[in-house]
Coordinates of C-alpha atoms in Angstrom, one line a residue:
Chain A
M1 CA -52.4 33.0 35.0
K2 CA -48.8 32.0 34.6
L3 CA -49.7 28.3 35.0
R4 CA -52.3 28.6 32.2
R5 CA -49.8 30.3 29.9
T6 CA -47.3 27.5 30.6
T7 CA -50.0 24.9 29.8
Y8 CA -50.9 26.6 26.6
L9 CA -47.2 26.7 25.6
L10 CA -46.7 23.1 26.3
L11 CA -49.9 22.2 24.4
F12 CA -48.6 24.4 21.5
L13 CA -45.2 22.6 21.5
L14 CA -46.9 19.2 21.7
S15 CA -49.1 20.1 18.8
A16 CA -46.2 21.3 16.8
F17 CA -44.4 18.0 17.5
F18 CA -47.3 15.9 16.3
I19 CA -47.9 18.1 13.2
M20 CA -44.3 17.7 12.2
M21 CA -44.4 13.9 12.7
S22 CA -47.6 13.8 10.6
C23 CA -45.9 15.8 7.9
E24 CA -43.0 13.4 7.8
K25 CA -45.3 10.4 7.6
V26 CA -47.2 12.1 4.7
L27 CA -44.0 13.3 2.9
M28 CA -41.9 10.1 3.1
E29 CA -42.9 7.6 0.5
K30 CA -43.9 4.1 1.5
N31 CA -41.9 1.0 0.6
P32 CA -42.8 -0.3 -2.9
P33 CA -44.8 -3.5 -3.2
N34 CA -42.6 -6.6 -2.5
D35 CA -44.4 -9.1 -4.7
P36 CA -43.1 -10.7 -7.9
M37 CA -44.7 -8.1 -10.2
G38 CA -43.5 -5.3 -7.9
N39 CA -39.9 -6.6 -8.1
F40 CA -40.1 -7.2 -11.9
E41 CA -41.5 -3.6 -12.5
S42 CA -38.8 -2.1 -10.3
L43 CA -36.0 -3.9 -12.1
W44 CA -37.3 -3.3 -15.6
K45 CA -37.9 0.4 -15.0
T46 CA -34.6 1.1 -13.3
V47 CA -32.6 -0.7 -16.1
D48 CA -34.8 1.1 -18.7
E49 CA -33.8 4.5 -17.3
R50 CA -30.2 3.9 -16.5
Y51 CA -28.6 1.2 -18.6
A52 CA -26.1 2.9 -21.0
Y53 CA -26.0 0.6 -24.0
F54 CA -29.6 0.1 -25.3
D55 CA -29.0 2.0 -28.5
Y56 CA -25.5 0.7 -29.2
K57 CA -26.7 -2.9 -28.7
Q58 CA -30.0 -2.3 -30.4
I59 CA -32.0 -3.9 -27.6
D60 CA -35.8 -3.8 -27.7
W61 CA -36.3 -3.4 -23.9
E62 CA -40.1 -2.7 -24.4
G63 CA -40.4 -6.0 -26.2
I64 CA -38.4 -7.7 -23.5
Y65 CA -40.9 -6.3 -20.9
L66 CA -43.8 -7.8 -22.8
E67 CA -42.1 -11.2 -23.1
Y68 CA -40.9 -11.5 -19.5
S69 CA -43.8 -9.9 -17.7
L70 CA -46.0 -12.8 -18.9
M71 CA -43.8 -15.2 -16.9
I72 CA -44.5 -13.4 -13.6
N73 CA -47.2 -14.6 -11.4
D74 CA -48.1 -14.2 -7.7
G75 CA -47.6 -17.8 -6.9
M76 CA -44.0 -18.2 -8.1
T77 CA -41.2 -19.1 -5.8
D78 CA -38.1 -16.9 -5.1
T79 CA -36.0 -19.3 -7.3
E80 CA -38.5 -19.0 -10.2
L81 CA -38.6 -15.2 -9.9
F82 CA -34.8 -15.1 -9.8
D83 CA -34.5 -17.2 -12.9
V84 CA -36.9 -15.0 -14.8
L85 CA -35.3 -11.7 -13.7
G86 CA -31.8 -13.2 -14.3
A87 CA -32.8 -14.3 -17.8
M88 CA -34.2 -10.9 -18.6
L89 CA -31.0 -9.2 -17.5
N90 CA -29.0 -11.5 -19.7
E91 CA -30.8 -10.1 -22.7
L92 CA -28.5 -7.1 -22.1
R93 CA -25.5 -9.3 -23.2
D94 CA -23.2 -7.6 -20.7
G95 CA -20.7 -9.2 -18.3
H96 CA -21.2 -6.3 -16.0
V97 CA -24.9 -7.2 -15.3
N98 CA -25.7 -9.5 -12.4
L99 CA -28.5 -10.2 -10.0
F100 CA -27.5 -11.1 -6.5
A101 CA -29.9 -13.2 -4.4
P102 CA -28.9 -15.0 -1.2
F103 CA -28.9 -18.3 -3.0
D104 CA -27.5 -17.4 -6.5
I105 CA -25.9 -14.9 -8.7
S106 CA -27.0 -14.5 -12.3
R107 CA -24.3 -13.7 -14.9
F108 CA -23.8 -13.3 -18.6
T109 CA -20.8 -15.3 -19.7
F110 CA -19.1 -12.9 -22.1
N111 CA -16.0 -15.0 -23.0
Y112 CA -17.8 -18.1 -24.3
M113 CA -17.5 -16.9 -27.9
A114 CA -13.8 -17.9 -28.2
P115 CA -11.3 -20.4 -26.9
E116 CA -9.4 -19.6 -23.8
N117 CA -6.3 -18.6 -25.8
F118 CA -4.2 -18.7 -22.6
N119 CA -2.4 -21.5 -20.8
W120 CA -0.4 -20.3 -17.8
R121 CA 1.0 -23.8 -17.2
L122 CA 2.4 -23.9 -20.7
I123 CA 4.2 -20.6 -20.3
K124 CA 5.8 -21.8 -17.1
D125 CA 6.8 -25.2 -18.6
H126 CA 8.1 -24.0 -21.9
Y127 CA 9.0 -20.2 -21.7
I128 CA 9.8 -18.7 -18.3
G129 CA 10.4 -21.7 -16.0
W130 CA 9.1 -22.1 -12.5
D131 CA 11.5 -19.8 -10.8
Y132 CA 10.2 -16.5 -12.2
R133 CA 10.1 -13.5 -9.9
V134 CA 6.9 -12.1 -8.4
T135 CA 7.2 -8.4 -7.6
G136 CA 4.0 -7.2 -6.0
S137 CA 1.2 -8.6 -8.2
I138 CA 3.3 -8.9 -11.3
A139 CA 5.1 -12.2 -12.2
H140 CA 8.2 -11.5 -14.5
A141 CA 11.0 -13.3 -16.2
I142 CA 13.3 -13.0 -19.1
I143 CA 12.7 -14.9 -22.3
E144 CA 15.9 -15.4 -24.5
R145 CA 15.5 -16.1 -28.2
Q146 CA 18.3 -16.1 -30.8
G147 CA 20.5 -13.9 -28.7
M148 CA 17.8 -11.4 -27.9
R149 CA 16.3 -10.8 -24.4
F150 CA 12.7 -10.0 -23.9
A151 CA 11.0 -9.1 -20.6
Y152 CA 7.9 -11.1 -19.9
L153 CA 5.4 -9.6 -17.4
R154 CA 2.3 -11.4 -16.3
Y155 CA -0.5 -9.3 -14.6
S156 CA -3.4 -11.5 -13.8
S157 CA -5.9 -9.1 -12.3
F158 CA -6.4 -5.4 -12.2
S159 CA -7.9 -6.0 -8.7
N160 CA -4.4 -6.5 -7.5
S161 CA -2.7 -3.2 -6.7
I162 CA 0.6 -2.2 -8.3
S163 CA 3.0 0.1 -6.5
R164 CA 5.5 2.5 -7.9
A165 CA 8.3 0.6 -6.0
D166 CA 7.2 -2.7 -7.8
L167 CA 7.4 -1.0 -11.2
E168 CA 10.8 0.6 -10.4
Y169 CA 12.2 -2.8 -9.4
I170 CA 10.8 -4.5 -12.5
L171 CA 12.0 -1.8 -14.9
E172 CA 15.4 -1.9 -13.4
S173 CA 15.6 -5.7 -13.8
V174 CA 14.5 -5.6 -17.5
E175 CA 16.7 -2.6 -18.5
D176 CA 18.9 -4.6 -20.8
T177 CA 16.0 -6.2 -22.8
E178 CA 15.1 -5.6 -26.5
G179 CA 11.4 -5.6 -25.9
L180 CA 8.7 -6.2 -23.3
I181 CA 5.7 -8.6 -23.4
L182 CA 2.9 -7.7 -21.1
D183 CA 0.6 -10.6 -20.7
I184 CA -2.9 -9.6 -19.5
R185 CA -4.8 -12.5 -21.0
S186 CA -7.7 -13.7 -18.9
N187 CA -7.4 -10.7 -16.7
G188 CA -11.0 -10.1 -15.8
G189 CA -10.5 -6.5 -14.7
G190 CA -10.6 -4.7 -11.4
S191 CA -9.7 -1.2 -10.2
V192 CA -9.4 1.6 -12.7
S193 CA -6.6 3.1 -10.7
N194 CA -4.2 0.3 -11.7
I195 CA -4.8 1.2 -15.3
Y196 CA -3.0 4.5 -14.8
M197 CA -0.2 3.0 -12.6
L198 CA 0.7 0.4 -15.1
G199 CA -0.2 2.3 -18.3
E200 CA 1.9 5.4 -17.5
V201 CA 5.0 3.3 -17.7
F202 CA 4.6 3.4 -21.4
A203 CA 3.6 7.0 -21.7
D204 CA 6.2 8.9 -23.9
I205 CA 4.2 12.1 -23.8
E206 CA 0.9 13.2 -22.4
R207 CA -1.7 11.4 -24.5
H208 CA -5.5 11.3 -24.6
V209 CA -6.2 7.6 -24.0
Y210 CA -10.0 7.4 -23.9
T211 CA -13.1 9.3 -23.0
T212 CA -16.0 8.5 -20.8
R213 CA -19.6 9.7 -20.5
I214 CA -22.2 8.8 -17.9
K215 CA -26.0 8.6 -18.0
T216 CA -27.6 11.8 -16.8
G217 CA -31.2 11.2 -17.4
P218 CA -33.9 8.5 -18.0
E219 CA -34.0 8.6 -21.8
H220 CA -31.8 5.9 -23.4
N221 CA -29.5 8.6 -24.9
D222 CA -29.3 11.0 -22.0
F223 CA -25.6 11.3 -21.4
G224 CA -23.5 14.0 -19.7
N225 CA -20.5 15.7 -21.2
I226 CA -17.7 13.6 -22.6
R227 CA -14.7 13.6 -20.2
E228 CA -11.2 13.1 -21.6
V229 CA -8.8 10.8 -19.8
N230 CA -5.1 11.4 -20.2
M231 CA -2.0 9.5 -19.3
Y232 CA 1.1 11.4 -18.3
P233 CA 4.8 10.5 -18.7
D234 CA 7.1 9.9 -15.8
S235 CA 10.8 10.1 -16.9
N236 CA 11.9 8.0 -14.0
L237 CA 9.4 5.2 -14.8
Y238 CA 9.4 4.7 -18.5
Y239 CA 9.9 1.8 -20.8
D240 CA 10.8 3.1 -24.3
K241 CA 11.5 -0.1 -26.2
P242 CA 8.8 -2.0 -28.2
V243 CA 6.1 -3.6 -26.2
A244 CA 3.6 -6.3 -27.1
V245 CA 0.4 -6.6 -25.0
L246 CA -1.1 -10.0 -25.1
I247 CA -5.0 -10.0 -25.0
N248 CA -7.8 -12.5 -25.3
R249 CA -11.6 -12.7 -24.8
G250 CA -11.0 -13.0 -21.0
C251 CA -9.8 -9.4 -20.9
Y252 CA -12.8 -7.7 -19.4
S253 CA -13.8 -4.4 -17.9
A254 CA -10.6 -2.5 -16.6
T255 CA -8.5 -4.8 -18.7
S256 CA -10.4 -3.9 -21.9
I257 CA -10.1 -0.2 -20.9
F258 CA -6.3 -0.7 -20.4
S259 CA -6.1 -2.3 -23.8
L260 CA -7.9 0.6 -25.4
A261 CA -5.7 3.1 -23.6
M262 CA -2.6 1.3 -24.9
K263 CA -3.6 1.9 -28.4
A264 CA -2.7 5.5 -27.9
F265 CA 1.0 4.7 -27.6
P266 CA 2.8 4.1 -30.8
H267 CA 5.4 1.6 -29.5
L268 CA 2.8 -0.8 -28.2
T269 CA 1.2 -3.6 -30.2
L270 CA -1.9 -5.5 -29.1
V271 CA -1.5 -9.2 -30.0
G272 CA -4.0 -12.1 -29.6
D273 CA -7.8 -12.1 -29.7
T274 CA -10.4 -9.4 -29.3
T275 CA -11.0 -8.5 -25.6
G276 CA -14.3 -9.2 -23.9
G277 CA -15.3 -5.5 -23.7
G278 CA -17.2 -4.3 -20.7
F279 CA -16.5 -0.6 -20.8
G280 CA -19.4 0.5 -18.8
A281 CA -18.9 1.3 -15.1
P282 CA -21.4 -0.9 -13.3
A283 CA -23.5 0.7 -10.6
G284 CA -25.4 -1.2 -8.0
Y285 CA -29.1 -1.0 -7.1
E286 CA -31.6 -2.9 -5.0
L287 CA -35.0 -4.5 -5.6
P288 CA -38.0 -4.1 -3.2
N289 CA -37.2 -7.7 -1.9
G290 CA -33.6 -6.7 -1.0
W291 CA -31.9 -8.5 -3.9
A292 CA -29.1 -6.4 -5.3
Y293 CA -28.3 -6.1 -9.0
R294 CA -25.8 -4.1 -11.1
F295 CA -25.4 -2.9 -14.7
S296 CA -23.5 -0.4 -16.7
V297 CA -24.4 3.3 -16.4
S298 CA -21.5 4.8 -18.4
Q299 CA -19.8 4.4 -21.7
T300 CA -16.1 4.5 -22.4
L301 CA -15.1 5.5 -25.9
S302 CA -11.9 5.8 -27.9
P303 CA -10.4 9.3 -28.3
E304 CA -12.1 9.3 -31.7
G305 CA -15.5 8.5 -30.2
E306 CA -15.6 4.8 -31.2
N307 CA -17.5 2.4 -28.9
F308 CA -15.7 -0.9 -28.1
E309 CA -18.2 -2.2 -25.7
N310 CA -18.1 -5.6 -27.5
G311 CA -14.3 -5.8 -27.3
V312 CA -11.1 -4.1 -28.4
P313 CA -9.7 -5.8 -31.5
P314 CA -6.0 -6.6 -31.5
D315 CA -3.5 -5.0 -33.8
V316 CA -2.3 -8.5 -34.7
A317 CA -5.0 -11.2 -34.5
V318 CA -3.7 -14.6 -33.4
W319 CA -5.4 -17.6 -31.8
M320 CA -3.6 -20.4 -30.0
D321 CA -3.6 -23.6 -32.1
P322 CA -4.8 -26.6 -29.9
E323 CA -2.2 -28.9 -31.6
D324 CA 0.6 -26.4 -31.1
E325 CA -0.6 -26.0 -27.5
L326 CA -0.2 -29.7 -26.9
N327 CA 3.3 -29.4 -28.2
G328 CA 4.2 -26.6 -25.8
T329 CA 3.8 -23.6 -28.2
D330 CA 1.8 -20.5 -27.4
N331 CA 1.1 -19.0 -30.8
I332 CA 0.2 -15.6 -29.3
L333 CA 3.4 -15.4 -27.3
E334 CA 5.4 -16.6 -30.3
T335 CA 3.9 -13.9 -32.5
A336 CA 4.7 -11.2 -29.9
I337 CA 8.4 -12.4 -29.8
E338 CA 8.4 -12.3 -33.6
I339 CA 7.1 -8.7 -33.6
L340 CA 9.6 -7.5 -31.0
S341 CA 12.5 -9.3 -32.9
R342 CA 11.9 -7.2 -36.0
Chain B
M1 CA -16.1 15.4 30.7
L2 CA -17.7 13.8 33.6
G3 CA -15.1 15.3 35.9
C4 CA -15.8 18.8 34.5
C5 CA -19.5 18.3 35.1
V6 CA -18.9 17.3 38.7
V7 CA -16.6 20.3 39.3
F8 CA -19.1 22.7 37.8
I9 CA -22.1 21.2 39.6
L10 CA -20.2 21.4 43.0
N11 CA -19.2 24.9 42.1
A12 CA -22.8 25.8 41.8
Q13 CA -23.2 25.7 45.6
D14 CA -21.0 28.8 45.9
E15 CA -22.6 31.1 43.4
S16 CA -26.2 31.3 44.0
I17 CA -28.6 32.9 41.5
Q18 CA -30.8 35.1 43.6
N19 CA -33.4 36.1 41.1
N20 CA -37.1 35.7 41.6
H21 CA -37.8 37.4 38.3
F22 CA -36.1 34.9 36.1
S23 CA -36.1 36.1 32.5
G24 CA -34.2 33.4 30.7
L25 CA -30.6 32.8 29.8
Y26 CA -28.1 35.1 31.3
P27 CA -25.9 37.1 28.8
G28 CA -22.6 35.4 28.3
H29 CA -20.8 32.9 26.2
Y30 CA -21.8 29.3 26.4
L31 CA -20.2 26.0 25.3
E32 CA -22.6 23.2 24.8
T33 CA -21.5 19.6 24.8
G34 CA -24.0 16.8 24.7
S35 CA -24.8 13.3 23.5
G36 CA -27.8 11.2 23.0
I37 CA -29.6 8.8 20.7
S38 CA -31.1 9.4 17.4
F39 CA -33.2 7.7 14.8
I40 CA -32.5 8.2 11.1
K41 CA -34.6 7.3 8.1
V42 CA -33.4 7.6 4.6
R43 CA -34.7 6.6 1.2
D44 CA -32.3 7.3 -1.6
E45 CA -33.7 6.2 -5.0
A46 CA -30.3 6.6 -6.6
T47 CA -29.6 3.1 -5.2
S48 CA -32.7 1.6 -3.7
P49 CA -36.4 2.0 -3.5
L50 CA -36.3 0.8 0.1
L51 CA -36.5 2.9 3.3
Y52 CA -33.5 2.4 5.5
R53 CA -33.8 3.3 9.2
N54 CA -32.4 2.6 12.6
L55 CA -31.2 4.0 15.8
A56 CA -28.0 5.8 15.3
L57 CA -25.3 5.9 17.9
P58 CA -23.3 7.8 18.9
N59 CA -25.0 11.2 18.5
V60 CA -22.8 14.0 19.7
K61 CA -23.7 17.6 20.0
L62 CA -21.3 20.5 20.1
G63 CA -22.3 24.2 20.2
L64 CA -21.4 27.7 21.0
D65 CA -23.9 30.4 22.0
F66 CA -23.2 34.1 22.4
Y67 CA -26.1 35.5 24.4
G68 CA -26.4 39.3 24.5
E69 CA -29.2 41.4 25.8
K70 CA -30.9 41.6 22.4
T71 CA -29.1 39.1 20.2
I72 CA -28.2 35.4 20.2
I73 CA -25.4 34.1 18.0
G74 CA -25.6 30.3 17.9
F75 CA -23.4 27.7 16.3
H76 CA -24.6 24.2 16.8
N77 CA -23.3 20.9 15.3
D78 CA -24.6 17.4 15.5
F79 CA -22.5 14.3 14.6
V80 CA -24.4 11.1 14.1
F81 CA -23.2 7.6 13.1
G82 CA -25.4 4.7 12.4
N83 CA -25.9 1.4 10.6
L84 CA -29.3 1.6 8.9
R85 CA -31.3 -1.3 7.7
N86 CA -34.3 -1.9 5.5
H87 CA -37.4 -4.0 6.4
V88 CA -36.3 -6.9 4.3
S89 CA -32.8 -7.2 5.9
S90 CA -32.3 -10.6 7.4
A91 CA -29.6 -12.3 9.4
W92 CA -28.3 -14.3 6.4
Y93 CA -28.6 -11.5 3.9
E94 CA -27.3 -8.3 5.5
S95 CA -27.3 -5.0 3.7
P96 CA -26.5 -2.3 6.3
L97 CA -26.2 1.2 5.1
T98 CA -23.6 3.0 7.1
S99 CA -24.6 6.6 7.6
F100 CA -22.6 9.6 8.7
Y101 CA -25.0 12.4 9.4
I102 CA -23.6 15.9 10.3
T103 CA -25.6 19.1 10.7
S104 CA -24.2 22.5 11.3
H105 CA -26.3 25.6 12.0
L106 CA -25.0 29.2 12.4
E107 CA -27.7 31.8 13.3
M108 CA -27.8 35.4 14.4
L109 CA -31.1 36.0 16.1
F110 CA -32.6 39.3 17.2
N111 CA -35.1 39.7 20.0
I112 CA -38.4 40.9 18.6
K113 CA -40.5 40.5 21.8
K114 CA -39.3 40.6 25.4
A115 CA -41.1 40.9 28.6
E116 CA -40.1 40.0 32.2
N117 CA -41.1 36.4 33.0
E118 CA -42.8 36.2 29.6
L119 CA -42.4 34.7 26.2
K120 CA -39.4 35.9 24.2
L121 CA -39.3 35.7 20.5
F122 CA -36.2 35.9 18.3
T123 CA -35.7 35.8 14.6
G124 CA -32.8 36.3 12.2
P125 CA -30.7 34.9 9.4
A126 CA -29.3 31.4 9.6
W127 CA -26.8 29.3 7.7
D128 CA -27.7 25.7 7.8
N129 CA -25.6 22.9 6.5
L130 CA -26.4 19.2 6.2
I131 CA -23.8 16.6 5.3
H132 CA -25.0 13.0 4.9
F133 CA -22.6 10.4 3.7
R134 CA -23.9 6.9 3.1
V135 CA -22.0 3.7 2.3
N136 CA -23.4 0.4 1.3
D137 CA -20.9 -2.1 -0.1
E138 CA -23.7 -4.1 -1.7
Y139 CA -24.0 -1.4 -4.4
G140 CA -20.4 -1.8 -5.6
N141 CA -19.2 1.2 -7.6
S142 CA -22.2 3.2 -6.4
G143 CA -21.7 2.1 -2.9
M144 CA -21.1 5.6 -1.6
N145 CA -23.6 8.4 -1.9
Y146 CA -23.8 11.8 -0.3
D147 CA -25.9 14.9 0.1
I148 CA -24.1 18.1 1.0
L149 CA -26.6 21.0 1.6
L150 CA -25.6 24.6 2.2
G151 CA -28.6 26.7 2.9
L152 CA -29.1 30.4 3.7
G153 CA -32.4 31.1 5.3
I154 CA -34.2 32.2 8.5
A155 CA -34.5 30.9 11.9
G156 CA -37.1 31.6 14.6
R157 CA -36.7 31.0 18.3
M158 CA -39.1 31.1 21.2
E159 CA -38.0 31.1 24.8
Y160 CA -40.3 30.7 27.7
P161 CA -38.5 31.1 31.1
I162 CA -40.3 29.7 34.1
H163 CA -39.4 30.4 37.7
I164 CA -40.5 27.8 40.2
P165 CA -40.4 29.3 43.7
F166 CA -39.3 27.7 46.9
R167 CA -42.2 25.9 48.6
E168 CA -42.7 24.0 51.8
F169 CA -45.6 21.5 52.2
N170 CA -46.8 18.6 54.3
I171 CA -47.7 15.1 53.2
V172 CA -49.4 13.1 56.0
G173 CA -47.8 15.3 58.5
I174 CA -44.3 15.0 57.1
P175 CA -42.7 18.3 56.1
F176 CA -41.3 18.5 52.5
S177 CA -39.7 21.4 50.7
R178 CA -39.2 22.1 47.1
K179 CA -36.1 24.0 46.1
E180 CA -36.4 27.1 44.0
R181 CA -35.8 26.2 40.4
Q182 CA -35.4 28.1 37.1
I183 CA -36.1 26.4 33.8
S184 CA -37.0 27.5 30.3
I185 CA -38.7 25.8 27.4
N186 CA -37.3 26.9 24.0
W187 CA -38.3 26.0 20.5
Q188 CA -36.2 26.9 17.5
L189 CA -37.0 26.4 13.8
N190 CA -34.4 26.7 11.1
F191 CA -35.6 27.0 7.5
P192 CA -33.1 27.5 4.7
L193 CA -34.4 29.3 1.7
L194 CA -31.5 29.7 -0.7
N195 CA -30.1 26.2 -1.1
L196 CA -27.1 24.7 -2.8
L197 CA -26.9 20.9 -2.9
F198 CA -24.0 18.7 -3.9
R199 CA -25.1 15.3 -4.8
P200 CA -23.8 12.7 -7.3
A201 CA -25.5 13.0 -10.7
Y202 CA -27.8 10.4 -12.2
G203 CA -25.2 7.6 -12.5
T204 CA -24.1 7.8 -8.9
I205 CA -20.7 6.3 -9.7
L206 CA -18.1 7.7 -7.4
Y207 CA -15.1 5.4 -7.7
P208 CA -13.4 7.5 -10.4
L209 CA -13.3 10.3 -7.8
F210 CA -10.7 8.3 -6.0
D211 CA -9.0 6.8 -9.1
N212 CA -8.6 9.6 -11.4
P213 CA -9.4 13.3 -10.7
D214 CA -9.7 13.8 -14.4
N215 CA -12.9 11.8 -14.4
Y216 CA -14.9 13.2 -11.6
T217 CA -15.1 16.1 -9.2
I218 CA -17.5 16.8 -6.4
V219 CA -18.1 20.3 -7.7
D220 CA -18.9 19.2 -11.2
A221 CA -21.9 21.0 -12.7
D222 CA -23.8 17.7 -13.0
N223 CA -23.6 17.3 -9.3
I224 CA -24.7 20.8 -8.1
N225 CA -28.3 21.7 -7.6
A226 CA -29.4 25.2 -6.4
G227 CA -32.9 26.6 -5.7
I228 CA -35.2 28.5 -3.5
V229 CA -36.6 26.1 -0.9
R230 CA -35.3 23.3 -3.2
P231 CA -34.0 21.0 -1.8
F232 CA -36.4 21.3 1.1
Y233 CA -34.9 21.2 4.6
V234 CA -36.3 22.1 7.9
R235 CA -35.0 21.7 11.4
S236 CA -37.0 22.0 14.6
E237 CA -35.5 21.7 18.1
V238 CA -37.3 21.8 21.4
E239 CA -35.2 22.4 24.5
L240 CA -35.8 22.1 28.2
N241 CA -33.2 24.0 30.1
Y242 CA -32.6 23.5 33.8
Y243 CA -30.4 26.3 35.3
L244 CA -27.8 25.6 37.9
Q245 CA -26.7 28.0 40.5
N246 CA -23.5 28.9 38.7
Y247 CA -25.2 30.1 35.5
N248 CA -24.4 26.8 33.7
F249 CA -27.4 24.7 32.7
L250 CA -28.5 21.2 31.8
Q251 CA -30.4 20.8 28.6
L252 CA -32.7 18.1 27.3
A253 CA -33.4 18.6 23.6
Y254 CA -35.3 16.9 20.9
A255 CA -34.4 17.8 17.4
W256 CA -36.2 16.9 14.2
D257 CA -34.8 17.3 10.7
F258 CA -36.5 16.6 7.4
F259 CA -34.7 16.8 4.1
S260 CA -36.1 16.1 0.7
F261 CA -34.9 16.5 -2.9
N262 CA -36.6 15.4 -6.0
P263 CA -35.1 16.5 -9.3
G264 CA -37.4 14.1 -11.2
F265 CA -35.1 11.2 -10.7
N266 CA -32.9 9.8 -7.8
K267 CA -35.3 11.3 -5.2
V268 CA -33.8 11.3 -1.7
Q269 CA -35.6 11.9 1.6
T270 CA -34.0 11.9 5.1
A271 CA -35.6 12.3 8.5
Y272 CA -33.7 12.6 11.7
H273 CA -34.9 12.5 15.3
G274 CA -32.5 13.1 18.1
I275 CA -32.8 13.2 21.8
M276 CA -29.8 14.8 23.4
F277 CA -28.7 15.6 26.9
S278 CA -26.3 18.4 27.1
Y279 CA -24.3 20.2 29.7
V280 CA -23.9 23.9 28.9
F281 CA -21.0 25.8 30.4
R282 CA -21.0 29.5 30.7
F283 CA -17.3 30.3 30.0
N284 CA -17.1 34.0 30.6
Q285 CA -17.6 34.1 34.3
S286 CA -18.4 37.8 34.9
K287 CA -21.0 38.1 37.6
I288 CA -24.5 39.1 36.6

C-alpha cells in the first residue's frame, strides 16, 4: 500500500517536472531567423521603433525599407549584407550609428562637412611651446599677449577622466590670468560625467544647462518626460574671469553636450565652428546573426527646448585660414585672445 | 564548511533517532547551506532577439526554516553567477552576457493536511523576489539591464515522509543488511500574484544613473510595472531529504523558475534550472 503510494507520488512529481519543462519550451520564444532577410527585418524594425530623430531629420524610413529590402537576397555574402545594412544605417546621418561585424565597423563621418579647424602641432610650435604641463588629462600653459596673461587648457577627450585634484591644481596655477581659453576642438566625446566635473568649474550659480528625453514607445514621437539637468556652483572650484571655449566640427557627442551646457553661463563664449552634434545617447542592440549595432535613443535639448542634433553653433564663428595656418597662426585661438583682451 | 559537515555527521552516531513512525521534519530551527550547478536561459528583447543560455556557476543556496507543529516559516535565497552565450557566439566574436541571478523567498505555510506516515500539505502567503542583473559590454550604454521583481502571492508545499526499515537479506548466501533510513520527498510551488517590477524603460540607457542622478533613478515611474500575475513568475522546487541521526539532514533539490514580462515591447523571459546539494543544520538542539 505504502509502496504504491510512493510510486504514485514519484510519478506525479515526474509528470509535474515534464509538464513544467514543456510549458517552458512553449512559452519561451524561438530564435529569429538568421538569414539575410531576417537580419534586415530585425535591424529595420528595431531602428524604426527606437531611433530618436526620425521626425527632426525628416527621414522617410518606410521609403528606405523599400529601397534597401530590394538589395537583400538569400545568396549574398556576409560582406555584401554588411555593406547594405551599413549603408541603410548611414541614411540616419548620425555619428552615433554603427554596425559592428567581426570584419568591419560601419560609420557615418559627421565631420566631413568642414575643415579640421584645429592643428595641435601649430599651437605647440607657436603659442604654448613644448614644455606645457599635463595635469591629469588636461594640458595647460600660459599664453602672454601685450602684457596680459591667458590660461590655455587643452582637453582632447571626454573619455579621459578629470579629478577634482587636477582642477584644483590647474585653477591655482592660472589664478593670476585675465582669461581662460578652453580648447575642446576635435574632442570626439566620451563620458557624460566629465561634463559636470569640468563644466561646474564655470558655474556661478545653479543653472539649468540642458534637458533630455528618452524614447518610451515604438512610435517615432513616443518620448518620456523631459528631465532637466542642472550644474551647481562650487565656491572652492570656480573660475570667474572671462572664458573662451574653442569648438569645431570634431566636437561630438559629450563634447557637443558640454558646448551646449556652457551656453548657460554668461561669462563663457563659444568660438570657432559649429560642433558635430550627436546629442542622442546611443544604445546597443544585436542582430539575429550576432552583429551588434547602436543608434541614438534619446534627445538632448537646450533649456528652451531647441534641438541641436546637427551641431551647436558658436557665439563667434571663425574658421582657420589655410594660409595663416601655414604662417603659424590659429585664427580661432587669435579670436579667442582678442575676445578675452576686451 | 566541510569541517562542520564532518563534525555533524560524526555527531550523528551519538544521537539516534529511534522512530519507526517517521512523520517528516522535526520541529526546530534549520540553517540550510548548499551549492550546485544551474542552467539559465534569458531572452531580453530590450537588447537582443537572441536567446542567451549556459551553465551558471557558482550556484549558492542559503536558507532558514522554522519548523513548528503546524507551521513552516521559510526564507530561502539562491545566488547564481554565469556567463551566458547565444547560439551564434564564436571564438573570434565573443559576446558573453554576464548574469547575476538572485532569488529570495519568504513564506509562512500552514499545515492543511497531516497524517502519520502520510502526505502532508501546507499552504500560505509568500513573498518572492527575483533580481537579475545582466551585463554585456557589446551593447555600450545599454550594456547593463536588470529585472527586479517583488511579488506577494501564495505558496503550496507537499511533504511525503518515508521510513525505510532495517532489513537483513542474503545474496548468494552472503548476509547483507540495510540500515534503517528516513527520507522525505517534498515539492514546493511559489506563485506571486501581486507583482512589482523594476526594469529599465524603453530606451534601456543606464549610464546616466552613474553619471548624474538628476537624469535617471531606478524608481522612476517609467521603470516601474505593477500588476496581478504580471509579470508572470513561478518557482517550483523538488527536494529529497535524507535524515541523519542528529536531526540534521542532507538535501538534494531541483529548482525551476520561469519569469516572463511582456509590456508590448522589450519582452523579457528567463528560465532557471538549478540542482543543489545542501547540508541542513538543526541549530536549536532540544531533544525530540
